[in-house]
Tab-separated table of C-alpha atoms (C1' of nucleotides) in Angstrom:
chain	number	residue	atom	x	y	z
A	1	UNK	CA	0.829	34.442	-13.670
A	2	UNK	CA	-1.960	32.516	-12.071
A	3	UNK	CA	-0.640	29.210	-13.287
A	4	UNK	CA	-0.517	26.031	-11.277
A	5	UNK	CA	-3.343	26.872	-8.929
A	6	UNK	CA	-5.122	23.873	-7.490
A	7	UNK	CA	-6.102	20.706	-9.252
A	8	UNK	CA	-7.768	20.961	-12.625
A	9	UNK	CA	-11.538	21.320	-12.254
A	10	UNK	CA	-11.977	18.792	-15.053
A	11	UNK	CA	-10.819	15.847	-13.010
A	12	UNK	CA	-8.371	13.638	-14.832
A	13	UNK	CA	-8.041	10.326	-13.098
A	14	UNK	CA	-5.107	10.466	-10.733
A	15	UNK	CA	-3.540	7.179	-9.781
A	16	UNK	CA	-3.324	6.062	-6.198
A	17	UNK	CA	0.424	5.617	-6.467
A	18	UNK	CA	0.910	9.169	-7.731
A	19	UNK	CA	-0.951	10.496	-4.704
A	20	UNK	CA	1.156	8.428	-2.347
A	21	UNK	CA	4.266	9.867	-3.945
A	22	UNK	CA	2.942	13.414	-3.509
A	23	UNK	CA	2.658	12.649	0.171
A	24	UNK	CA	6.270	11.491	0.216
A	25	UNK	CA	7.404	14.616	-1.628
A	26	UNK	CA	5.657	16.720	0.959
A	27	UNK	CA	7.476	14.887	3.733
A	28	UNK	CA	10.788	15.500	1.967
A	29	UNK	CA	9.970	19.165	1.461
A	30	UNK	CA	9.180	19.574	5.141
A	31	UNK	CA	12.554	18.108	5.965
A	32	UNK	CA	14.326	20.427	3.546
A	33	UNK	CA	12.388	23.356	4.937
A	34	UNK	CA	13.475	22.528	8.486
A	35	UNK	CA	17.040	22.323	7.170
A	36	UNK	CA	16.611	25.836	5.803
A	37	UNK	CA	16.890	24.907	2.132
A	38	UNK	CA	14.953	27.225	-0.181
A	39	UNK	CA	15.144	25.679	-3.633
A	40	UNK	CA	15.045	22.047	-4.734
A	41	UNK	CA	15.383	20.342	-8.104
A	42	UNK	CA	13.296	17.424	-9.279
A	43	UNK	CA	16.561	15.495	-9.178
A	44	UNK	CA	17.106	16.078	-5.481
A	45	UNK	CA	13.462	15.654	-4.560
A	46	UNK	CA	13.479	12.329	-6.373
A	47	UNK	CA	16.631	11.088	-4.657
A	48	UNK	CA	15.225	11.865	-1.227
A	49	UNK	CA	11.858	10.318	-2.052
A	50	UNK	CA	13.085	7.108	-3.650
A	51	UNK	CA	11.910	7.793	-7.189
A	52	UNK	CA	13.143	9.448	-10.408
A	53	UNK	CA	13.345	13.066	-11.490
A	54	UNK	CA	11.077	12.407	-14.474
A	55	UNK	CA	8.511	10.844	-12.182
A	56	UNK	CA	8.545	13.860	-9.899
A	57	UNK	CA	8.019	16.253	-12.767
A	58	UNK	CA	5.282	14.106	-14.266
A	59	UNK	CA	3.482	13.785	-10.944
A	60	UNK	CA	3.547	17.517	-10.371
A	61	UNK	CA	2.522	18.272	-13.943
A	62	UNK	CA	-0.764	16.480	-13.271
A	63	UNK	CA	-1.747	19.426	-11.120
A	64	UNK	CA	-0.013	22.429	-12.606
A	65	UNK	CA	3.427	23.918	-13.049
A	66	UNK	CA	5.103	24.808	-9.832
A	67	UNK	CA	8.743	25.186	-10.823
A	68	UNK	CA	10.985	27.789	-12.387
A	69	UNK	CA	12.800	26.495	-15.443
A	70	UNK	CA	16.511	26.472	-14.972
A	71	UNK	CA	16.177	26.735	-11.178
A	72	UNK	CA	13.874	24.170	-9.682
A	73	UNK	CA	11.097	24.483	-7.133
A	74	UNK	CA	10.748	26.802	-4.163
A	75	UNK	CA	10.565	24.494	-1.172
A	76	UNK	CA	7.961	26.503	0.651
A	77	UNK	CA	5.824	27.215	-2.387
A	78	UNK	CA	5.758	23.627	-3.577
A	79	UNK	CA	4.986	22.501	-0.045
A	80	UNK	CA	1.985	24.810	0.049
A	81	UNK	CA	0.845	23.562	-3.349
A	82	UNK	CA	1.092	19.922	-2.274
A	83	UNK	CA	-0.778	20.541	0.951
A	84	UNK	CA	-3.421	22.234	-1.116
A	85	UNK	CA	-3.643	19.333	-3.570
A	86	UNK	CA	-3.770	16.739	-0.814
A	87	UNK	CA	-6.534	18.591	0.955
A	88	UNK	CA	-4.475	19.509	3.986
A	89	UNK	CA	-5.268	23.190	4.223
A	90	UNK	CA	-8.094	22.510	6.621
A	91	UNK	CA	-7.728	20.406	9.756
A	92	UNK	CA	-9.720	17.180	9.589
A	93	UNK	CA	-11.996	16.031	12.373
A	94	UNK	CA	-11.552	12.376	13.081
A	95	UNK	CA	-13.445	9.811	15.121
A	96	UNK	CA	-11.426	6.976	16.588
A	97	UNK	CA	-13.592	3.899	16.936
A	98	UNK	CA	-12.149	1.189	19.152
A	99	UNK	CA	-10.295	1.997	22.352
A	100	UNK	CA	-8.139	-1.093	22.470
A	101	UNK	CA	-4.416	-1.450	21.929
A	102	UNK	CA	-4.320	-0.116	18.417
A	103	UNK	CA	-6.741	2.663	19.235
A	104	UNK	CA	-4.632	3.709	22.161
A	105	UNK	CA	-1.447	3.709	20.101
A	106	UNK	CA	-3.117	5.859	17.464
A	107	UNK	CA	-4.568	8.226	20.019
A	108	UNK	CA	-1.133	8.862	21.472
A	109	UNK	CA	0.529	9.199	18.084
A	110	UNK	CA	1.704	12.786	17.809
A	111	UNK	CA	2.231	12.550	14.079
A	112	UNK	CA	-1.494	12.743	13.430
A	113	UNK	CA	-2.189	15.959	15.307
A	114	UNK	CA	0.926	17.551	13.872
A	115	UNK	CA	-0.395	16.970	10.394
A	116	UNK	CA	-3.840	18.317	11.017
A	117	UNK	CA	-5.763	15.190	11.965
A	118	UNK	CA	-7.635	15.949	15.163
A	119	UNK	CA	-9.152	13.034	17.008
A	120	UNK	CA	-12.216	14.743	18.417
A	121	UNK	CA	-14.074	11.679	19.688
A	122	UNK	CA	-13.262	8.160	20.820
A	123	UNK	CA	-15.783	5.320	20.827
A	124	UNK	CA	-15.959	1.800	22.146
A	125	UNK	CA	-18.691	-0.691	22.895
A	126	UNK	CA	-17.131	-2.153	26.042
A	127	UNK	CA	-19.084	-0.806	29.069
A	128	UNK	CA	-15.966	-1.020	31.217
A	129	UNK	CA	-14.228	1.436	28.911
A	130	UNK	CA	-17.103	3.802	28.173
A	131	UNK	CA	-16.882	6.895	30.343
A	132	UNK	CA	-13.143	6.655	30.938
A	133	UNK	CA	-11.111	9.748	30.185
A	134	UNK	CA	-8.621	9.710	27.337
A	135	UNK	CA	-6.865	13.051	27.193
A	136	UNK	CA	-9.499	15.760	27.193
A	137	UNK	CA	-12.349	13.654	26.031
A	138	UNK	CA	-14.315	10.720	27.284
A	139	UNK	CA	-14.721	7.372	25.625
A	140	UNK	CA	-18.248	7.297	24.258
A	141	UNK	CA	-20.648	4.493	23.580
A	142	UNK	CA	-20.488	3.503	19.935
A	143	UNK	CA	-24.289	3.635	19.972
A	144	UNK	CA	-23.956	7.418	20.072
A	145	UNK	CA	-21.886	7.415	16.918
A	146	UNK	CA	-24.533	8.696	14.555
A	147	UNK	CA	-25.474	11.633	16.776
A	148	UNK	CA	-21.917	12.633	17.683
A	149	UNK	CA	-20.580	12.491	14.126
A	150	UNK	CA	-23.195	15.039	13.159
A	151	UNK	CA	-22.775	17.216	16.237
A	152	UNK	CA	-18.994	17.407	15.989
A	153	UNK	CA	-18.899	17.592	12.193
A	154	UNK	CA	-16.661	14.555	11.857
A	155	UNK	CA	-15.505	13.637	8.348
A	156	UNK	CA	-13.140	10.727	8.909
A	157	UNK	CA	-13.343	7.592	11.020
A	158	UNK	CA	-10.487	5.346	12.053
A	159	UNK	CA	-11.746	1.821	12.628
A	160	UNK	CA	-9.645	-0.050	15.167
A	161	UNK	CA	-12.178	-2.656	16.164
A	162	UNK	CA	-12.153	-6.466	15.998
A	163	UNK	CA	-12.773	-7.957	12.593
A	164	UNK	CA	-16.156	-9.417	13.592
A	165	UNK	CA	-17.486	-5.997	14.507
A	166	UNK	CA	-16.022	-3.902	11.747
A	167	UNK	CA	-18.706	-4.123	9.060
A	168	UNK	CA	-21.407	-3.220	11.566
A	169	UNK	CA	-19.462	-0.220	12.790
A	170	UNK	CA	-18.742	0.778	9.204
A	171	UNK	CA	-22.462	0.737	8.408
A	172	UNK	CA	-23.183	2.987	11.374
A	173	UNK	CA	-20.372	5.310	10.374
A	174	UNK	CA	-21.557	5.692	6.806
A	175	UNK	CA	-25.144	6.260	7.930
A	176	UNK	CA	-23.767	8.944	10.224
A	177	UNK	CA	-22.233	10.721	7.249
A	178	UNK	CA	-18.569	9.825	7.561
A	179	UNK	CA	-16.928	10.200	4.155
A	180	UNK	CA	-13.509	8.653	4.681
A	181	UNK	CA	-12.399	5.618	6.638
A	182	UNK	CA	-9.061	4.204	7.692
A	183	UNK	CA	-9.670	0.545	8.429
A	184	UNK	CA	-7.320	-1.561	10.531
A	185	UNK	CA	-9.439	-4.695	10.541
A	186	UNK	CA	-8.418	-7.363	8.038
A	187	UNK	CA	-11.643	-7.376	6.063
A	188	UNK	CA	-12.780	-5.630	2.876
A	189	UNK	CA	-15.578	-3.289	3.816
A	190	UNK	CA	-18.753	-2.814	1.840
A	191	UNK	CA	-19.510	0.895	1.665
A	192	UNK	CA	-22.031	3.083	-0.131
A	193	UNK	CA	-20.844	5.194	-3.063
A	194	UNK	CA	-19.183	8.389	-1.936
A	195	UNK	CA	-17.390	6.803	0.996
A	196	UNK	CA	-13.663	6.155	0.603
A	197	UNK	CA	-11.849	3.423	2.502
A	198	UNK	CA	-8.144	2.863	2.999
A	199	UNK	CA	-7.018	-0.393	4.538
A	200	UNK	CA	-4.046	-0.890	6.783
A	201	UNK	CA	-3.330	-4.583	6.933
A	202	UNK	CA	-0.247	-5.715	8.766
A	203	UNK	CA	-0.601	-9.332	7.776
A	204	UNK	CA	-0.532	-8.431	4.089
A	205	UNK	CA	2.618	-6.409	4.632
A	206	UNK	CA	4.277	-9.256	6.489
A	207	UNK	CA	3.205	-11.816	3.933
A	208	UNK	CA	4.532	-9.785	1.039
A	209	UNK	CA	7.734	-9.634	3.070
A	210	UNK	CA	7.902	-13.389	3.544
A	211	UNK	CA	7.148	-13.862	-0.142
A	212	UNK	CA	10.167	-11.747	-0.997
A	213	UNK	CA	12.315	-13.593	1.523
A	214	UNK	CA	11.299	-17.032	0.266
A	215	UNK	CA	11.899	-16.004	-3.335
A	216	UNK	CA	15.388	-14.836	-2.494
A	217	UNK	CA	16.439	-18.292	-1.330
B	1	UNK	CA	-0.214	-34.913	-12.080
B	2	UNK	CA	2.571	-33.000	-10.439
B	3	UNK	CA	1.476	-29.762	-11.967
B	4	UNK	CA	1.380	-26.446	-10.202
B	5	UNK	CA	3.984	-27.253	-7.619
B	6	UNK	CA	5.695	-24.215	-6.125
B	7	UNK	CA	6.802	-21.125	-7.924
B	8	UNK	CA	8.730	-21.514	-11.143
B	9	UNK	CA	12.454	-21.901	-10.456
B	10	UNK	CA	13.157	-19.494	-13.296
B	11	UNK	CA	11.851	-16.470	-11.433
B	12	UNK	CA	9.621	-14.304	-13.556
B	13	UNK	CA	9.201	-10.926	-11.975
B	14	UNK	CA	6.123	-10.961	-9.832
B	15	UNK	CA	4.512	-7.626	-9.117
B	16	UNK	CA	4.014	-6.379	-5.610
B	17	UNK	CA	0.313	-5.897	-6.218
B	18	UNK	CA	-0.107	-9.488	-7.384
B	19	UNK	CA	1.482	-10.716	-4.153
B	20	UNK	CA	-0.800	-8.548	-2.059
B	21	UNK	CA	-3.775	-10.005	-3.879
B	22	UNK	CA	-2.551	-13.532	-3.181
B	23	UNK	CA	-2.554	-12.632	0.474
B	24	UNK	CA	-6.138	-11.447	0.169
B	25	UNK	CA	-7.157	-14.622	-1.636
B	26	UNK	CA	-5.656	-16.644	1.176
B	27	UNK	CA	-7.658	-14.683	3.705
B	28	UNK	CA	-10.836	-15.340	1.700
B	29	UNK	CA	-10.029	-19.030	1.405
B	30	UNK	CA	-9.541	-19.309	5.152
B	31	UNK	CA	-12.959	-17.771	5.646
B	32	UNK	CA	-14.548	-20.158	3.162
B	33	UNK	CA	-12.774	-23.056	4.822
B	34	UNK	CA	-14.143	-22.076	8.218
B	35	UNK	CA	-17.571	-21.879	6.619
B	36	UNK	CA	-17.094	-25.446	5.422
B	37	UNK	CA	-17.058	-24.657	1.711
B	38	UNK	CA	-14.977	-27.076	-0.346
B	39	UNK	CA	-14.846	-25.654	-3.850
B	40	UNK	CA	-14.607	-22.073	-5.067
B	41	UNK	CA	-14.651	-20.474	-8.507
B	42	UNK	CA	-12.437	-17.632	-9.620
B	43	UNK	CA	-15.662	-15.670	-9.861
B	44	UNK	CA	-16.518	-16.115	-6.188
B	45	UNK	CA	-12.955	-15.693	-4.999
B	46	UNK	CA	-12.785	-12.437	-6.922
B	47	UNK	CA	-16.063	-11.115	-5.540
B	48	UNK	CA	-14.938	-11.766	-1.989
B	49	UNK	CA	-11.493	-10.281	-2.591
B	50	UNK	CA	-12.547	-7.127	-4.400
B	51	UNK	CA	-11.092	-7.969	-7.797
B	52	UNK	CA	-12.088	-9.734	-11.038
B	53	UNK	CA	-12.249	-13.386	-11.992
B	54	UNK	CA	-9.742	-12.871	-14.794
B	55	UNK	CA	-7.354	-11.240	-12.362
B	56	UNK	CA	-7.602	-14.167	-9.973
B	57	UNK	CA	-6.879	-16.671	-12.717
B	58	UNK	CA	-4.008	-14.601	-14.066
B	59	UNK	CA	-2.476	-14.186	-10.621
B	60	UNK	CA	-2.641	-17.886	-9.924
B	61	UNK	CA	-1.341	-18.793	-13.359
B	62	UNK	CA	1.901	-17.020	-12.499
B	63	UNK	CA	2.661	-19.886	-10.147
B	64	UNK	CA	1.005	-22.920	-11.668
B	65	UNK	CA	-2.413	-24.365	-12.329
B	66	UNK	CA	-4.352	-25.139	-9.232
B	67	UNK	CA	-7.913	-25.521	-10.498
B	68	UNK	CA	-10.079	-28.140	-12.156
B	69	UNK	CA	-11.644	-26.946	-15.379
B	70	UNK	CA	-15.374	-26.796	-15.191
B	71	UNK	CA	-15.368	-26.930	-11.392
B	72	UNK	CA	-13.104	-24.389	-9.806
B	73	UNK	CA	-10.535	-24.654	-7.051
B	74	UNK	CA	-10.452	-26.855	-3.989
B	75	UNK	CA	-10.466	-24.439	-1.073
B	76	UNK	CA	-8.053	-26.409	1.036
B	77	UNK	CA	-5.686	-27.265	-1.799
B	78	UNK	CA	-5.483	-23.718	-3.105
B	79	UNK	CA	-4.979	-22.485	0.435
B	80	UNK	CA	-2.033	-24.808	0.857
B	81	UNK	CA	-0.598	-23.696	-2.471
B	82	UNK	CA	-0.880	-20.021	-1.552
B	83	UNK	CA	0.696	-20.535	1.838
B	84	UNK	CA	3.503	-22.318	0.068
B	85	UNK	CA	3.958	-19.517	-2.469
B	86	UNK	CA	3.880	-16.814	0.188
B	87	UNK	CA	6.481	-18.624	2.263
B	88	UNK	CA	4.156	-19.407	5.140
B	89	UNK	CA	4.904	-23.086	5.574
B	90	UNK	CA	7.501	-22.309	8.203
B	91	UNK	CA	6.873	-20.083	11.212
B	92	UNK	CA	8.894	-16.869	11.103
B	93	UNK	CA	10.909	-15.618	14.058
B	94	UNK	CA	10.429	-11.920	14.572
B	95	UNK	CA	12.155	-9.281	16.687
B	96	UNK	CA	10.016	-6.390	17.837
B	97	UNK	CA	12.153	-3.306	18.267
B	98	UNK	CA	10.544	-0.517	20.234
B	99	UNK	CA	8.384	-1.194	23.281
B	100	UNK	CA	6.256	1.921	23.084
B	101	UNK	CA	2.603	2.260	22.180
B	102	UNK	CA	2.832	0.780	18.731
B	103	UNK	CA	5.151	-1.971	19.883
B	104	UNK	CA	2.769	-2.882	22.648
B	105	UNK	CA	-0.205	-2.963	20.303
B	106	UNK	CA	1.683	-5.225	17.921
B	107	UNK	CA	2.867	-7.491	20.689
B	108	UNK	CA	-0.685	-8.059	21.838
B	109	UNK	CA	-2.029	-8.510	18.328
B	110	UNK	CA	-3.197	-12.109	18.094
B	111	UNK	CA	-3.375	-12.022	14.315
B	112	UNK	CA	0.400	-12.232	14.023
B	113	UNK	CA	0.899	-15.385	16.072
B	114	UNK	CA	-2.082	-17.015	14.430
B	115	UNK	CA	-0.464	-16.574	11.069
B	116	UNK	CA	2.911	-17.927	12.047
B	117	UNK	CA	4.753	-14.776	13.027
B	118	UNK	CA	6.328	-15.408	16.429
B	119	UNK	CA	7.686	-12.422	18.292
B	120	UNK	CA	10.598	-14.086	20.038
B	121	UNK	CA	12.345	-10.985	21.353
B	122	UNK	CA	11.442	-7.407	22.275
B	123	UNK	CA	13.967	-4.580	22.404
B	124	UNK	CA	14.037	-1.007	23.611
B	125	UNK	CA	16.697	1.518	24.527
B	126	UNK	CA	14.867	3.092	27.446
B	127	UNK	CA	16.511	1.852	30.698
B	128	UNK	CA	13.212	2.157	32.526
B	129	UNK	CA	11.691	-0.385	30.148
B	130	UNK	CA	14.588	-2.785	29.781
B	131	UNK	CA	14.163	-5.779	32.038
B	132	UNK	CA	10.401	-5.526	32.277
B	133	UNK	CA	8.424	-8.628	31.457
B	134	UNK	CA	6.200	-8.706	28.413
B	135	UNK	CA	4.450	-12.032	28.222
B	136	UNK	CA	7.028	-14.753	28.567
B	137	UNK	CA	10.005	-12.709	27.591
B	138	UNK	CA	11.865	-9.722	28.917
B	139	UNK	CA	12.444	-6.434	27.163
B	140	UNK	CA	16.094	-6.412	26.127
B	141	UNK	CA	18.559	-3.631	25.583
B	142	UNK	CA	18.742	-2.783	21.903
B	143	UNK	CA	22.520	-2.934	22.291
B	144	UNK	CA	22.159	-6.704	22.498
B	145	UNK	CA	20.388	-6.814	19.167
B	146	UNK	CA	23.226	-8.202	17.100
B	147	UNK	CA	23.949	-11.046	19.525
B	148	UNK	CA	20.329	-12.007	20.129
B	149	UNK	CA	19.329	-12.004	16.463
B	150	UNK	CA	22.014	-14.589	15.849
B	151	UNK	CA	21.291	-16.648	18.945
B	152	UNK	CA	17.551	-16.827	18.343
B	153	UNK	CA	17.811	-17.177	14.578
B	154	UNK	CA	15.626	-14.159	13.902
B	155	UNK	CA	14.806	-13.382	10.267
B	156	UNK	CA	12.414	-10.455	10.505
B	157	UNK	CA	12.446	-7.231	12.511
B	158	UNK	CA	9.518	-4.937	13.178
B	159	UNK	CA	10.732	-1.395	13.728
B	160	UNK	CA	8.425	0.567	15.991
B	161	UNK	CA	10.872	3.216	17.109
B	162	UNK	CA	10.874	7.026	16.810
B	163	UNK	CA	11.822	8.392	13.409
B	164	UNK	CA	15.089	9.877	14.665
B	165	UNK	CA	16.319	6.489	15.831
B	166	UNK	CA	15.123	4.297	13.027
B	167	UNK	CA	18.029	4.402	10.592
B	168	UNK	CA	20.495	3.591	13.372
B	169	UNK	CA	18.425	0.651	14.525
B	170	UNK	CA	18.021	-0.480	10.922
B	171	UNK	CA	21.799	-0.482	10.481
B	172	UNK	CA	22.227	-2.624	13.577
B	173	UNK	CA	19.519	-4.979	12.421
B	174	UNK	CA	21.022	-5.494	8.987
B	175	UNK	CA	24.480	-6.039	10.458
B	176	UNK	CA	22.896	-8.623	12.717
B	177	UNK	CA	21.626	-10.505	9.676
B	178	UNK	CA	17.954	-9.599	9.621
B	179	UNK	CA	16.625	-10.099	6.085
B	180	UNK	CA	13.196	-8.535	6.245
B	181	UNK	CA	11.921	-5.424	7.972
B	182	UNK	CA	8.512	-3.966	8.653
B	183	UNK	CA	9.056	-0.274	9.294
B	184	UNK	CA	6.537	1.922	11.098
B	185	UNK	CA	8.667	5.055	11.181
B	186	UNK	CA	7.891	7.620	8.490
B	187	UNK	CA	11.280	7.579	6.819
B	188	UNK	CA	12.706	5.713	3.832
B	189	UNK	CA	15.389	3.377	5.104
B	190	UNK	CA	18.731	2.817	3.448
B	191	UNK	CA	19.480	-0.886	3.490
B	192	UNK	CA	22.142	-3.162	2.015
B	193	UNK	CA	21.219	-5.395	-0.915
B	194	UNK	CA	19.434	-8.538	0.172
B	195	UNK	CA	17.395	-6.829	2.857
B	196	UNK	CA	13.720	-6.199	2.109
B	197	UNK	CA	11.765	-3.388	3.721
B	198	UNK	CA	8.019	-2.795	3.845
B	199	UNK	CA	6.791	0.518	5.143
B	200	UNK	CA	3.626	1.125	7.086
B	201	UNK	CA	2.906	4.826	7.009
B	202	UNK	CA	-0.339	6.015	8.509
B	203	UNK	CA	0.093	9.585	7.418
B	204	UNK	CA	0.351	8.549	3.773
B	205	UNK	CA	-2.826	6.529	4.115
B	206	UNK	CA	-4.651	9.423	5.712
B	207	UNK	CA	-3.363	11.888	3.158
B	208	UNK	CA	-4.435	9.746	0.247
B	209	UNK	CA	-7.796	9.642	1.978
B	210	UNK	CA	-8.025	13.416	2.302
B	211	UNK	CA	-6.956	13.743	-1.324
B	212	UNK	CA	-9.872	11.572	-2.360
B	213	UNK	CA	-12.242	13.514	-0.121
B	214	UNK	CA	-11.142	16.902	-1.415
B	215	UNK	CA	-11.421	15.728	-5.015
B	216	UNK	CA	-14.956	14.559	-4.437
B	217	UNK	CA	-16.145	18.044	-3.552
C	1	DT	C1'	-21.911	-27.697	-20.285
C	2	DT	C1'	-18.910	-25.310	-16.993
C	3	DG	C1'	-15.106	-22.664	-15.526
C	4	DT	C1'	-9.979	-22.785	-15.963
C	5	DG	C1'	-5.698	-21.323	-18.230
C	6	DT	C1'	-3.735	-18.219	-21.465
C	7	DG	C1'	-2.433	-15.624	-25.734
C	8	DA	C1'	-3.911	-11.162	-27.544
C	9	DA	C1'	-5.625	-6.646	-26.955
C	10	DT	C1'	-6.041	-2.823	-24.155
C	11	DC	C1'	-5.137	0.360	-20.795
C	12	DC	C1'	-2.326	2.800	-17.720
C	13	DC	C1'	1.977	4.107	-15.642
C	14	DT	C1'	6.755	5.094	-16.095
C	15	DT	C1'	10.650	6.564	-18.692
C	16	DC	C1'	12.709	9.023	-22.421
C	17	DA	C1'	14.106	12.902	-24.735
C	18	DC	C1'	13.807	17.398	-25.944
C	19	DA	C1'	11.385	21.911	-26.767
C	20	DG	C1'	10.945	25.956	-24.284
C	21	DC	C1'	11.427	29.232	-20.715
C	22	DG	C1'	13.902	31.703	-17.162
D	1	DC	C1'	23.200	27.591	-20.029
D	2	DG	C1'	20.138	24.609	-16.549
D	3	DC	C1'	16.069	22.521	-15.342
D	4	DT	C1'	11.187	22.296	-15.974
D	5	DG	C1'	7.119	20.651	-18.444
D	6	DT	C1'	5.391	17.452	-21.711
D	7	DG	C1'	4.399	14.786	-25.961
D	8	DA	C1'	5.922	10.257	-27.477
D	9	DA	C1'	7.780	5.733	-26.614
D	10	DG	C1'	8.142	1.862	-23.887
D	11	DG	C1'	6.889	-1.527	-20.562
D	12	DG	C1'	3.711	-3.578	-17.191
D	13	DA	C1'	-0.457	-4.866	-15.543
D	14	DT	C1'	-5.367	-5.710	-16.369
D	15	DT	C1'	-9.013	-7.218	-19.205
D	16	DC	C1'	-10.831	-9.793	-22.997
D	17	DA	C1'	-12.154	-13.765	-25.248
D	18	DC	C1'	-11.807	-18.350	-26.318
D	19	DA	C1'	-9.549	-23.025	-26.734
D	20	DC	C1'	-9.627	-26.750	-23.911
D	21	DA	C1'	-10.121	-30.015	-20.173
D	22	DA	C1'	-13.203	-32.286	-16.851
DNA sequence: TTGTGTGAATCCCTTCACAGCG
DNA sequence: CGCTGTGAAGGGATTCACACAA
């Protein structure tokens, strides 16, 4: 009866790619839910998420059993389970560091708030920007980072600063107690154990695109 | 003497992850070059690119032999080889579709031009934006896409449009003859054979971050 | 001697195929 | 029956370890 609750306490190693697929499944489920669909098979979930039915079942089986044999999965139930697995039951408090073009685009991006990522503080080091209002909050001096992260209980930082500055900012952020980082600067960050970094690197994406295009010729 | 030229004409299948690492190696080499270093070992290249020496050698061996045994690789030479492999010897002509926040951030992003990605046209469908000047060029009506892509010989499109619009725009772009697409909208695109898509999905990155953070507890 | 290039071994992820449950 | 959940098989990718070239 109480099967399929949460991830196993004995942590098997879960691959990065499996987690990314879970995120895609969740997106698909949300779409189905909006469309009013109640049940979904691994077959259909796979088709809409660009993978295979076996892969879907295997991915889910890493965390429990969420389906009813002969019927499929309840859209709402599986959605809840995935949100639980991905750690999305709580809202996350995020610091945006860098109030330039990318920072601004991210700040305005509705998708983040909708999914429970609240940008509760914005930082920059440019005196001409510090003190300006963005939405409800004010752009703060990055020097205040360590204090503010503690005060506002911030867990995640988004680094949208120039590549020269990024390691320095990262060091401040990890000293401040940030545990997860989304890094937009094209440099591998050195971080202490216990801090997780994800890189978003447009040039890599474009270059893997041009590789594919040149191969095709 | 003429070893290690270009990728093998008989195309082995090269993994996506290998290509992404090549891109990282190139970034590291550029840094070393700026620092005036002339030779580099697989060991050092690996350390600076967050992988292993064996991985570096294996990756490179997919395309030829670029090193000198007992010494390592010539920074400049290997850089040239990687640029060649990744298809970066020619500049690429890019259309930016969507002149919103993300589009604007991308347009201003110096890293793209520096690496040979020239944004030669910007499109939007909002009449209040069409006709405005961005840099040298004017924001065009997305209805002109098919004509302009041909006229300007555009190979790559960056899609920075709302999720509802993206498949429609994608269809136009592929009809127009675009061969590669960088997609910022959180939806899997359906594309004809011969068109390559890379997705940039911030929510997936953040969710794989929160997964890691929740596991760590 | 040094550090590359590469077969062989290993590890991990995906796919298969079917037992088992609703 | 139908579709999930899962061991087993298969296929890639990474790591190992060493022959070999400079």
